[in-house]
PDB file of C-alpha atoms in Angstrom:
ATOM      1  CA  UNK A   1     -20.739  -4.199  -3.676  1.00  0.00           C
ATOM      2  CA  UNK A   2     -19.828  -7.618  -5.627  1.00  0.00           C
ATOM      3  CA  UNK A   3     -16.815  -6.870  -7.793  1.00  0.00           C
ATOM      4  CA  UNK A   4     -15.951  -8.656 -10.936  1.00  0.00           C
ATOM      5  CA  UNK A   5     -12.290  -8.451 -10.566  1.00  0.00           C
ATOM      6  CA  UNK A   6     -11.483  -8.258  -6.637  1.00  0.00           C
ATOM      7  CA  UNK A   7     -12.297 -10.562  -3.813  1.00  0.00           C
ATOM      8  CA  UNK A   8     -12.865  -9.205  -0.436  1.00  0.00           C
ATOM      9  CA  UNK A   9     -12.798 -11.076   2.980  1.00  0.00           C
ATOM     10  CA  UNK A  10     -13.224  -9.217   5.976  1.00  0.00           C
ATOM     11  CA  UNK A  11     -12.391 -10.879   9.726  1.00  0.00           C
ATOM     12  CA  UNK A  12     -11.048  -9.555  12.946  1.00  0.00           C
ATOM     13  CA  UNK A  13     -10.836  -5.728  11.746  1.00  0.00           C
ATOM     14  CA  UNK A  14      -8.749  -6.946   8.682  1.00  0.00           C
ATOM     15  CA  UNK A  15      -9.971  -6.854   4.948  1.00  0.00           C
ATOM     16  CA  UNK A  16      -8.157  -9.199   2.849  1.00  0.00           C
ATOM     17  CA  UNK A  17      -8.332  -7.382  -0.601  1.00  0.00           C
ATOM     18  CA  UNK A  18      -7.441  -9.878  -3.364  1.00  0.00           C
ATOM     19  CA  UNK A  19      -6.984  -8.892  -7.272  1.00  0.00           C
ATOM     20  CA  UNK A  20      -8.562 -11.783  -8.808  1.00  0.00           C
ATOM     21  CA  UNK A  21      -7.584 -12.127 -12.615  1.00  0.00           C
ATOM     22  CA  UNK A  22      -4.929 -14.849 -12.279  1.00  0.00           C
ATOM     23  CA  UNK A  23      -5.457 -15.943 -16.234  1.00  0.00           C
ATOM     24  CA  UNK A  24      -4.064 -12.409 -17.168  1.00  0.00           C
ATOM     25  CA  UNK A  25      -1.536 -12.699 -14.158  1.00  0.00           C
ATOM     26  CA  UNK A  26      -3.854  -9.960 -12.543  1.00  0.00           C
ATOM     27  CA  UNK A  27      -2.828  -7.155 -14.692  1.00  0.00           C
ATOM     28  CA  UNK A  28      -4.762  -3.772 -13.858  1.00  0.00           C
ATOM     29  CA  UNK A  29      -7.501  -3.091 -16.889  1.00  0.00           C
ATOM     30  CA  UNK A  30      -9.642  -0.116 -16.711  1.00  0.00           C
ATOM     31  CA  UNK A  31     -12.360  -2.007 -14.880  1.00  0.00           C
ATOM     32  CA  UNK A  32     -10.275  -3.262 -12.180  1.00  0.00           C
ATOM     33  CA  UNK A  33      -9.015   0.146 -11.532  1.00  0.00           C
ATOM     34  CA  UNK A  34     -12.261   1.083 -10.987  1.00  0.00           C
ATOM     35  CA  UNK A  35     -13.246  -1.427  -8.795  1.00  0.00           C
ATOM     36  CA  UNK A  36     -10.237  -0.301  -6.536  1.00  0.00           C
ATOM     37  CA  UNK A  37     -11.157   3.303  -6.543  1.00  0.00           C
ATOM     38  CA  UNK A  38     -14.591   2.097  -5.382  1.00  0.00           C
ATOM     39  CA  UNK A  39     -13.301  -0.290  -2.541  1.00  0.00           C
ATOM     40  CA  UNK A  40     -10.341   2.530  -1.134  1.00  0.00           C
ATOM     41  CA  UNK A  41     -13.172   5.102  -1.220  1.00  0.00           C
ATOM     42  CA  UNK A  42     -15.610   2.835   0.487  1.00  0.00           C
ATOM     43  CA  UNK A  43     -13.289   1.219   3.077  1.00  0.00           C
ATOM     44  CA  UNK A  44     -12.531   4.707   4.771  1.00  0.00           C
ATOM     45  CA  UNK A  45     -16.074   4.587   6.153  1.00  0.00           C
ATOM     46  CA  UNK A  46     -16.017   0.699   6.891  1.00  0.00           C
ATOM     47  CA  UNK A  47     -15.862   0.913  10.958  1.00  0.00           C
ATOM     48  CA  UNK A  48     -15.208  -2.971  10.689  1.00  0.00           C
ATOM     49  CA  UNK A  49     -12.063  -2.731   8.982  1.00  0.00           C
ATOM     50  CA  UNK A  50      -9.027  -1.133  10.543  1.00  0.00           C
ATOM     51  CA  UNK A  51      -6.290  -2.533   8.170  1.00  0.00           C
ATOM     52  CA  UNK A  52      -6.339  -3.752   4.540  1.00  0.00           C
ATOM     53  CA  UNK A  53      -4.112  -6.362   3.094  1.00  0.00           C
ATOM     54  CA  UNK A  54      -3.634  -6.195  -0.551  1.00  0.00           C
ATOM     55  CA  UNK A  55      -2.644  -9.220  -2.592  1.00  0.00           C
ATOM     56  CA  UNK A  56      -3.041 -11.064  -6.064  1.00  0.00           C
ATOM     57  CA  UNK A  57      -4.610 -14.496  -6.808  1.00  0.00           C
ATOM     58  CA  UNK A  58      -2.563 -17.431  -7.634  1.00  0.00           C
ATOM     59  CA  UNK A  59       1.075 -18.331  -7.125  1.00  0.00           C
ATOM     60  CA  UNK A  60       2.679 -16.186  -9.913  1.00  0.00           C
ATOM     61  CA  UNK A  61       1.926 -12.801  -9.661  1.00  0.00           C
ATOM     62  CA  UNK A  62       0.924 -10.078  -7.420  1.00  0.00           C
ATOM     63  CA  UNK A  63       0.165  -7.698 -10.255  1.00  0.00           C
ATOM     64  CA  UNK A  64       2.130  -8.450 -13.544  1.00  0.00           C
ATOM     65  CA  UNK A  65       1.508  -4.288 -14.635  1.00  0.00           C
ATOM     66  CA  UNK A  66      -0.981  -2.575 -16.516  1.00  0.00           C
ATOM     67  CA  UNK A  67      -3.035  -4.627 -19.405  1.00  0.00           C
ATOM     68  CA  UNK A  68      -0.877  -4.033 -22.207  1.00  0.00           C
ATOM     69  CA  UNK A  69      -4.083  -5.236 -24.484  1.00  0.00           C
ATOM     70  CA  UNK A  70      -6.106  -2.031 -23.384  1.00  0.00           C
ATOM     71  CA  UNK A  71      -3.382   0.364 -23.468  1.00  0.00           C
ATOM     72  CA  UNK A  72      -1.372  -0.293 -26.626  1.00  0.00           C
ATOM     73  CA  UNK A  73      -3.942   1.056 -28.971  1.00  0.00           C
ATOM     74  CA  UNK A  74      -4.608   4.418 -26.754  1.00  0.00           C
ATOM     75  CA  UNK A  75      -3.609   7.979 -27.971  1.00  0.00           C
ATOM     76  CA  UNK A  76      -1.967  10.424 -26.012  1.00  0.00           C
ATOM     77  CA  UNK A  77      -5.200  12.218 -24.623  1.00  0.00           C
ATOM     78  CA  UNK A  78      -6.538   8.637 -23.207  1.00  0.00           C
ATOM     79  CA  UNK A  79      -3.305   7.441 -22.002  1.00  0.00           C
ATOM     80  CA  UNK A  80      -3.172  10.770 -19.941  1.00  0.00           C
ATOM     81  CA  UNK A  81      -6.736  10.040 -18.810  1.00  0.00           C
ATOM     82  CA  UNK A  82      -5.660   6.176 -17.878  1.00  0.00           C
ATOM     83  CA  UNK A  83      -2.671   7.607 -16.030  1.00  0.00           C
ATOM     84  CA  UNK A  84      -4.719  10.079 -13.974  1.00  0.00           C
ATOM     85  CA  UNK A  85      -7.152   7.082 -13.111  1.00  0.00           C
ATOM     86  CA  UNK A  86      -4.518   4.923 -12.027  1.00  0.00           C
ATOM     87  CA  UNK A  87      -2.890   7.710  -9.910  1.00  0.00           C
ATOM     88  CA  UNK A  88      -5.961   8.565  -8.466  1.00  0.00           C
ATOM     89  CA  UNK A  89      -6.584   4.942  -6.953  1.00  0.00           C
ATOM     90  CA  UNK A  90      -2.929   4.903  -6.177  1.00  0.00           C
ATOM     91  CA  UNK A  91      -3.394   8.218  -3.996  1.00  0.00           C
ATOM     92  CA  UNK A  92      -6.209   7.120  -2.324  1.00  0.00           C
ATOM     93  CA  UNK A  93      -4.432   3.800  -0.986  1.00  0.00           C
ATOM     94  CA  UNK A  94      -1.406   6.243   0.183  1.00  0.00           C
ATOM     95  CA  UNK A  95      -3.696   9.261   1.257  1.00  0.00           C
ATOM     96  CA  UNK A  96      -6.272   7.114   2.910  1.00  0.00           C
ATOM     97  CA  UNK A  97      -6.694   6.840   6.599  1.00  0.00           C
ATOM     98  CA  UNK A  98      -6.499   2.907   6.728  1.00  0.00           C
ATOM     99  CA  UNK A  99      -2.851   1.389   6.741  1.00  0.00           C
ATOM    100  CA  UNK A 100      -2.472  -0.944   3.649  1.00  0.00           C
ATOM    101  CA  UNK A 101      -0.259  -3.738   3.468  1.00  0.00           C
ATOM    102  CA  UNK A 102       1.103  -5.326   0.232  1.00  0.00           C
ATOM    103  CA  UNK A 103       1.599  -8.998   0.540  1.00  0.00           C
ATOM    104  CA  UNK A 104       3.492  -9.571  -2.515  1.00  0.00           C
ATOM    105  CA  UNK A 105       3.298 -13.174  -3.915  1.00  0.00           C
ATOM    106  CA  UNK A 106       4.769 -13.068  -7.273  1.00  0.00           C
ATOM    107  CA  UNK A 107       5.706 -10.474 -10.134  1.00  0.00           C
ATOM    108  CA  UNK A 108       4.913  -6.757  -9.361  1.00  0.00           C
ATOM    109  CA  UNK A 109       5.947  -5.314 -12.432  1.00  0.00           C
ATOM    110  CA  UNK A 110       5.181  -1.906 -13.965  1.00  0.00           C
ATOM    111  CA  UNK A 111       1.968  -1.128 -12.486  1.00  0.00           C
ATOM    112  CA  UNK A 112       1.926  -3.718 -10.045  1.00  0.00           C
ATOM    113  CA  UNK A 113       5.159  -2.345  -8.863  1.00  0.00           C
ATOM    114  CA  UNK A 114       3.425   1.027  -8.602  1.00  0.00           C
ATOM    115  CA  UNK A 115       0.786  -0.387  -6.704  1.00  0.00           C
ATOM    116  CA  UNK A 116       2.825  -1.964  -4.322  1.00  0.00           C
ATOM    117  CA  UNK A 117       4.938   1.195  -3.328  1.00  0.00           C
ATOM    118  CA  UNK A 118       1.573   3.208  -2.890  1.00  0.00           C
ATOM    119  CA  UNK A 119       0.935   0.759   0.309  1.00  0.00           C
ATOM    120  CA  UNK A 120       2.212   1.623   3.715  1.00  0.00           C
ATOM    121  CA  UNK A 121       4.183  -1.832   4.211  1.00  0.00           C
ATOM    122  CA  UNK A 122       5.382  -4.149   1.704  1.00  0.00           C
ATOM    123  CA  UNK A 123       5.893  -7.982   2.800  1.00  0.00           C
ATOM    124  CA  UNK A 124       7.146 -10.172  -0.324  1.00  0.00           C
ATOM    125  CA  UNK A 125       7.200 -13.770  -0.619  1.00  0.00           C
ATOM    126  CA  UNK A 126      10.833 -15.237  -1.663  1.00  0.00           C
ATOM    127  CA  UNK A 127       9.196 -15.971  -5.218  1.00  0.00           C
ATOM    128  CA  UNK A 128       8.467 -12.226  -5.540  1.00  0.00           C
ATOM    129  CA  UNK A 129       9.983 -10.210  -8.458  1.00  0.00           C
ATOM    130  CA  UNK A 130       9.783  -6.324  -8.970  1.00  0.00           C
ATOM    131  CA  UNK A 131      10.730  -4.093 -11.655  1.00  0.00           C
ATOM    132  CA  UNK A 132       9.763  -0.895 -13.788  1.00  0.00           C
ATOM    133  CA  UNK A 133      10.155  -2.405 -17.495  1.00  0.00           C
ATOM    134  CA  UNK A 134       7.989   0.336 -18.964  1.00  0.00           C
ATOM    135  CA  UNK A 135      11.482   1.564 -20.911  1.00  0.00           C
ATOM    136  CA  UNK A 136      11.393  -1.805 -22.773  1.00  0.00           C
ATOM    137  CA  UNK A 137       8.350  -0.624 -24.305  1.00  0.00           C
ATOM    138  CA  UNK A 138       9.167   2.701 -25.498  1.00  0.00           C
ATOM    139  CA  UNK A 139       7.435   4.501 -22.548  1.00  0.00           C
ATOM    140  CA  UNK A 140       8.102   5.383 -18.976  1.00  0.00           C
ATOM    141  CA  UNK A 141       5.905   4.739 -15.869  1.00  0.00           C
ATOM    142  CA  UNK A 142       3.045   6.679 -15.357  1.00  0.00           C
ATOM    143  CA  UNK A 143       1.314   5.579 -12.232  1.00  0.00           C
ATOM    144  CA  UNK A 144       3.826   6.814  -9.832  1.00  0.00           C
ATOM    145  CA  UNK A 145       6.745   4.840 -10.456  1.00  0.00           C
ATOM    146  CA  UNK A 146       9.214   7.537 -11.192  1.00  0.00           C
ATOM    147  CA  UNK A 147       8.084   9.501  -7.947  1.00  0.00           C
ATOM    148  CA  UNK A 148       7.724   6.877  -5.139  1.00  0.00           C
ATOM    149  CA  UNK A 149      10.564   4.636  -6.320  1.00  0.00           C
ATOM    150  CA  UNK A 150      13.367   7.324  -5.609  1.00  0.00           C
ATOM    151  CA  UNK A 151      11.635   8.447  -2.308  1.00  0.00           C
ATOM    152  CA  UNK A 152      11.827   4.501  -1.222  1.00  0.00           C
ATOM    153  CA  UNK A 153      15.359   3.755  -2.646  1.00  0.00           C
ATOM    154  CA  UNK A 154      17.241   6.700  -3.197  1.00  0.00           C
ATOM    155  CA  UNK A 155      17.765   8.442  -6.533  1.00  0.00           C
ATOM    156  CA  UNK A 156      20.764   6.659  -7.978  1.00  0.00           C
ATOM    157  CA  UNK A 157      19.391   2.958  -7.398  1.00  0.00           C
ATOM    158  CA  UNK A 158      15.929   4.240  -8.719  1.00  0.00           C
ATOM    159  CA  UNK A 159      17.519   5.742 -11.898  1.00  0.00           C
ATOM    160  CA  UNK A 160      19.540   2.264 -12.507  1.00  0.00           C
ATOM    161  CA  UNK A 161      15.882   0.387 -12.436  1.00  0.00           C
ATOM    162  CA  UNK A 162      14.009   2.795 -14.356  1.00  0.00           C
ATOM    163  CA  UNK A 163      16.786   3.429 -17.187  1.00  0.00           C
ATOM    164  CA  UNK A 164      17.259  -0.524 -17.694  1.00  0.00           C
ATOM    165  CA  UNK A 165      13.991  -1.747 -16.905  1.00  0.00           C
ATOM    166  CA  UNK A 166      15.983  -4.327 -15.026  1.00  0.00           C
ATOM    167  CA  UNK A 167      13.793  -6.976 -12.487  1.00  0.00           C
ATOM    168  CA  UNK A 168      14.827  -7.846  -9.303  1.00  0.00           C
ATOM    169  CA  UNK A 169      14.428 -10.536  -6.813  1.00  0.00           C
ATOM    170  CA  UNK A 170      12.583 -10.198  -3.398  1.00  0.00           C
ATOM    171  CA  UNK A 171      16.252 -10.504  -1.433  1.00  0.00           C
ATOM    172  CA  UNK A 172      17.346  -7.636  -3.514  1.00  0.00           C
ATOM    173  CA  UNK A 173      14.437  -5.442  -3.158  1.00  0.00           C
ATOM    174  CA  UNK A 174      14.785  -5.668   0.628  1.00  0.00           C
ATOM    175  CA  UNK A 175      18.553  -5.031   0.448  1.00  0.00           C
ATOM    176  CA  UNK A 176      17.661  -1.738  -1.213  1.00  0.00           C
ATOM    177  CA  UNK A 177      14.779  -0.825   0.916  1.00  0.00           C
ATOM    178  CA  UNK A 178      11.709  -1.528  -1.707  1.00  0.00           C
ATOM    179  CA  UNK A 179      10.343  -3.906   0.553  1.00  0.00           C
ATOM    180  CA  UNK A 180      10.294  -4.707   4.464  1.00  0.00           C
ATOM    181  CA  UNK A 181      10.759  -8.316   4.778  1.00  0.00           C
ATOM    182  CA  UNK A 182      11.078 -11.271   2.816  1.00  0.00           C
ATOM    183  CA  UNK A 183       9.053 -14.668   3.726  1.00  0.00           C
ATOM    184  CA  UNK A 184       8.795 -18.084   2.491  1.00  0.00           C
ATOM    185  CA  UNK A 185       5.705 -18.124  -0.240  1.00  0.00           C
ATOM    186  CA  UNK A 186       3.974 -20.448   1.953  1.00  0.00           C
ATOM    187  CA  UNK A 187       3.935 -18.293   5.076  1.00  0.00           C
ATOM    188  CA  UNK A 188       3.114 -14.866   3.148  1.00  0.00           C
ATOM    189  CA  UNK A 189      -0.592 -14.382   4.445  1.00  0.00           C
ATOM    190  CA  UNK A 190       0.250 -15.646   7.597  1.00  0.00           C
ATOM    191  CA  UNK A 191       3.062 -13.149   8.379  1.00  0.00           C
ATOM    192  CA  UNK A 192       1.690 -10.283   6.731  1.00  0.00           C
ATOM    193  CA  UNK A 193      -2.192 -11.004   8.954  1.00  0.00           C
ATOM    194  CA  UNK A 194       0.176 -11.163  11.850  1.00  0.00           C
ATOM    195  CA  UNK A 195       1.610  -7.650  11.279  1.00  0.00           C
ATOM    196  CA  UNK A 196      -1.746  -6.440  10.263  1.00  0.00           C
ATOM    197  CA  UNK A 197      -3.224  -7.821  13.731  1.00  0.00           C
ATOM    198  CA  UNK A 198      -0.785  -6.049  15.586  1.00  0.00           C
ATOM    199  CA  UNK A 199      -1.588  -2.886  13.914  1.00  0.00           C
ATOM    200  CA  UNK A 200      -5.367  -3.361  14.168  1.00  0.00           C
ATOM    201  CA  UNK A 201      -4.822  -3.595  17.956  1.00  0.00           C
ATOM    202  CA  UNK A 202      -3.399  -0.128  18.512  1.00  0.00           C
ATOM    203  CA  UNK A 203      -5.853   2.858  18.993  1.00  0.00           C
ATOM    204  CA  UNK A 204      -7.048   3.551  15.563  1.00  0.00           C
ATOM    205  CA  UNK A 205      -6.949   7.472  16.085  1.00  0.00           C
ATOM    206  CA  UNK A 206      -3.296   7.162  16.689  1.00  0.00           C
ATOM    207  CA  UNK A 207      -2.555   4.807  13.860  1.00  0.00           C
ATOM    208  CA  UNK A 208      -4.388   7.382  11.193  1.00  0.00           C
ATOM    209  CA  UNK A 209      -2.522  10.549  12.532  1.00  0.00           C
ATOM    210  CA  UNK A 210       0.654   8.386  12.655  1.00  0.00           C
ATOM    211  CA  UNK A 211       0.165   7.828   8.889  1.00  0.00           C
ATOM    212  CA  UNK A 212      -1.161  11.299   7.933  1.00  0.00           C
ATOM    213  CA  UNK A 213       2.210  12.653   9.701  1.00  0.00           C
ATOM    214  CA  UNK A 214       4.620  10.464   7.611  1.00  0.00           C
ATOM    215  CA  UNK A 215       2.595  10.784   4.307  1.00  0.00           C
ATOM    216  CA  UNK A 216       2.222  14.319   4.503  1.00  0.00           C
ATOM    217  CA  UNK A 217       5.673  15.299   5.940  1.00  0.00           C
ATOM    218  CA  UNK A 218       7.360  13.656   3.238  1.00  0.00           C
ATOM    219  CA  UNK A 219       6.412  16.245   0.948  1.00  0.00           C
ATOM    220  CA  UNK A 220       7.031  19.490   3.158  1.00  0.00           C
ATOM    221  CA  UNK A 221      10.360  20.779   4.234  1.00  0.00           C
ATOM    222  CA  UNK A 222      11.642  19.815   7.824  1.00  0.00           C
ATOM    223  CA  UNK A 223      10.624  22.573   9.938  1.00  0.00           C
ATOM    224  CA  UNK A 224       7.168  22.655   8.265  1.00  0.00           C
ATOM    225  CA  UNK A 225       6.697  18.798   8.829  1.00  0.00           C
ATOM    226  CA  UNK A 226       7.911  19.026  12.375  1.00  0.00           C
ATOM    227  CA  UNK A 227       5.468  21.830  12.985  1.00  0.00           C
ATOM    228  CA  UNK A 228       2.544  19.593  11.461  1.00  0.00           C
ATOM    229  CA  UNK A 229       4.041  16.616  13.606  1.00  0.00           C
ATOM    230  CA  UNK A 230       3.619  18.546  16.865  1.00  0.00           C
ATOM    231  CA  UNK A 231       0.010  19.394  15.842  1.00  0.00           C
ATOM    232  CA  UNK A 232      -0.963  16.067  15.382  1.00  0.00           C
ATOM    233  CA  UNK A 233       0.838  14.899  18.326  1.00  0.00           C
ATOM    234  CA  UNK A 234      -1.258  17.483  20.453  1.00  0.00           C
ATOM    235  CA  UNK A 235      -4.346  16.478  19.055  1.00  0.00           C
ATOM    236  CA  UNK A 236      -3.903  12.980  20.387  1.00  0.00           C
ATOM    237  CA  UNK A 237      -4.569  14.622  23.544  1.00  0.00           C
ATOM    238  CA  UNK A 238      -7.882  15.018  22.811  1.00  0.00           C
ATOM    239  CA  UNK A 239      -8.777  11.442  22.621  1.00  0.00           C
ATOM    240  CA  UNK A 240     -10.156   8.926  24.940  1.00  0.00           C
ATOM    241  CA  UNK A 241      -7.229   6.529  23.958  1.00  0.00           C
ATOM    242  CA  UNK A 242      -4.611   8.594  25.139  1.00  0.00           C
ATOM    243  CA  UNK A 243      -5.844   8.818  28.417  1.00  0.00           C
ATOM    244  CA  UNK A 244      -6.203   5.186  28.366  1.00  0.00           C
ATOM    245  CA  UNK A 245      -2.663   4.398  26.825  1.00  0.00           C
ATOM    246  CA  UNK A 246      -0.685   6.433  29.462  1.00  0.00           C
ATOM    247  CA  UNK A 247      -3.000   5.496  32.448  1.00  0.00           C
ATOM    248  CA  UNK A 248      -2.650   1.549  31.092  1.00  0.00           C
ATOM    249  CA  UNK A 249       1.513   2.256  30.865  1.00  0.00           C
ATOM    250  CA  UNK A 250       1.363   3.869  34.385  1.00  0.00           C
ATOM    251  CA  UNK A 251      -0.724   0.995  35.866  1.00  0.00           C
ATOM    252  CA  UNK A 252       1.755  -1.817  34.010  1.00  0.00           C
ATOM    253  CA  UNK A 253      -1.464  -3.323  32.599  1.00  0.00           C
ATOM    254  CA  UNK A 254      -2.267  -3.841  28.653  1.00  0.00           C
ATOM    255  CA  UNK A 255      -4.391  -0.617  27.152  1.00  0.00           C
ATOM    256  CA  UNK A 256      -7.733  -1.701  26.022  1.00  0.00           C
ATOM    257  CA  UNK A 257      -8.368   1.116  23.151  1.00  0.00           C
ATOM    258  CA  UNK A 258     -11.864   2.241  22.294  1.00  0.00           C
ATOM    259  CA  UNK A 259     -10.663   4.295  18.811  1.00  0.00           C
ATOM    260  CA  UNK A 260     -11.979   7.398  20.232  1.00  0.00           C
TER     261      UNK A 260
END
């Protein structure tokens, strides 16, 4: 499918998805949200894609937020519907079987920060900036920010960011656990692609089950989560990749996974 606001490039099992509205700092309007929903639905069935890298066009912004021009005139019912659409998109990223890595190249504010938090891994350029500034607009985050941010950085730091609307730089985001690593801007895609390549080289059944265990386990109490993990661990033993991986280890050679 051709998209108006997204660019998709697929090579070596990795899809590079670029939100392409640089004049609007890649702000997410309704059209872009619908396109993201379509992409992250379709990519789950695309066998040639093992990992997705998500980034923004240009040097200034990953995603500067939701598109305020379209958001400002909304009434409460329309605002709720738009929040549900955005949450559905972000949930598809988080719950989807394919790992998604955010390559945060600039401003990730409001909905942009929420989008990055829905990804499995976040790599930030030194120029990246993060924040949930909704409080400055007389509103609160509506795309999952009040839920994902405390889970990533802890309640106290999340409350400070949410209640002040403070914007933080990439190093501070790394210090509090919001991003996995910080790299020079000119090496952002290179470093992110290298990580994606490592993940794409693993057995993809195990990758999917590992993501399922982590994402779903976080919503369960510890004993139920551990029981779910044991079930998924056992399921791995029905795969050809488990046989190959253990045989390769014992034979002291690289494994050749077939993703089955």
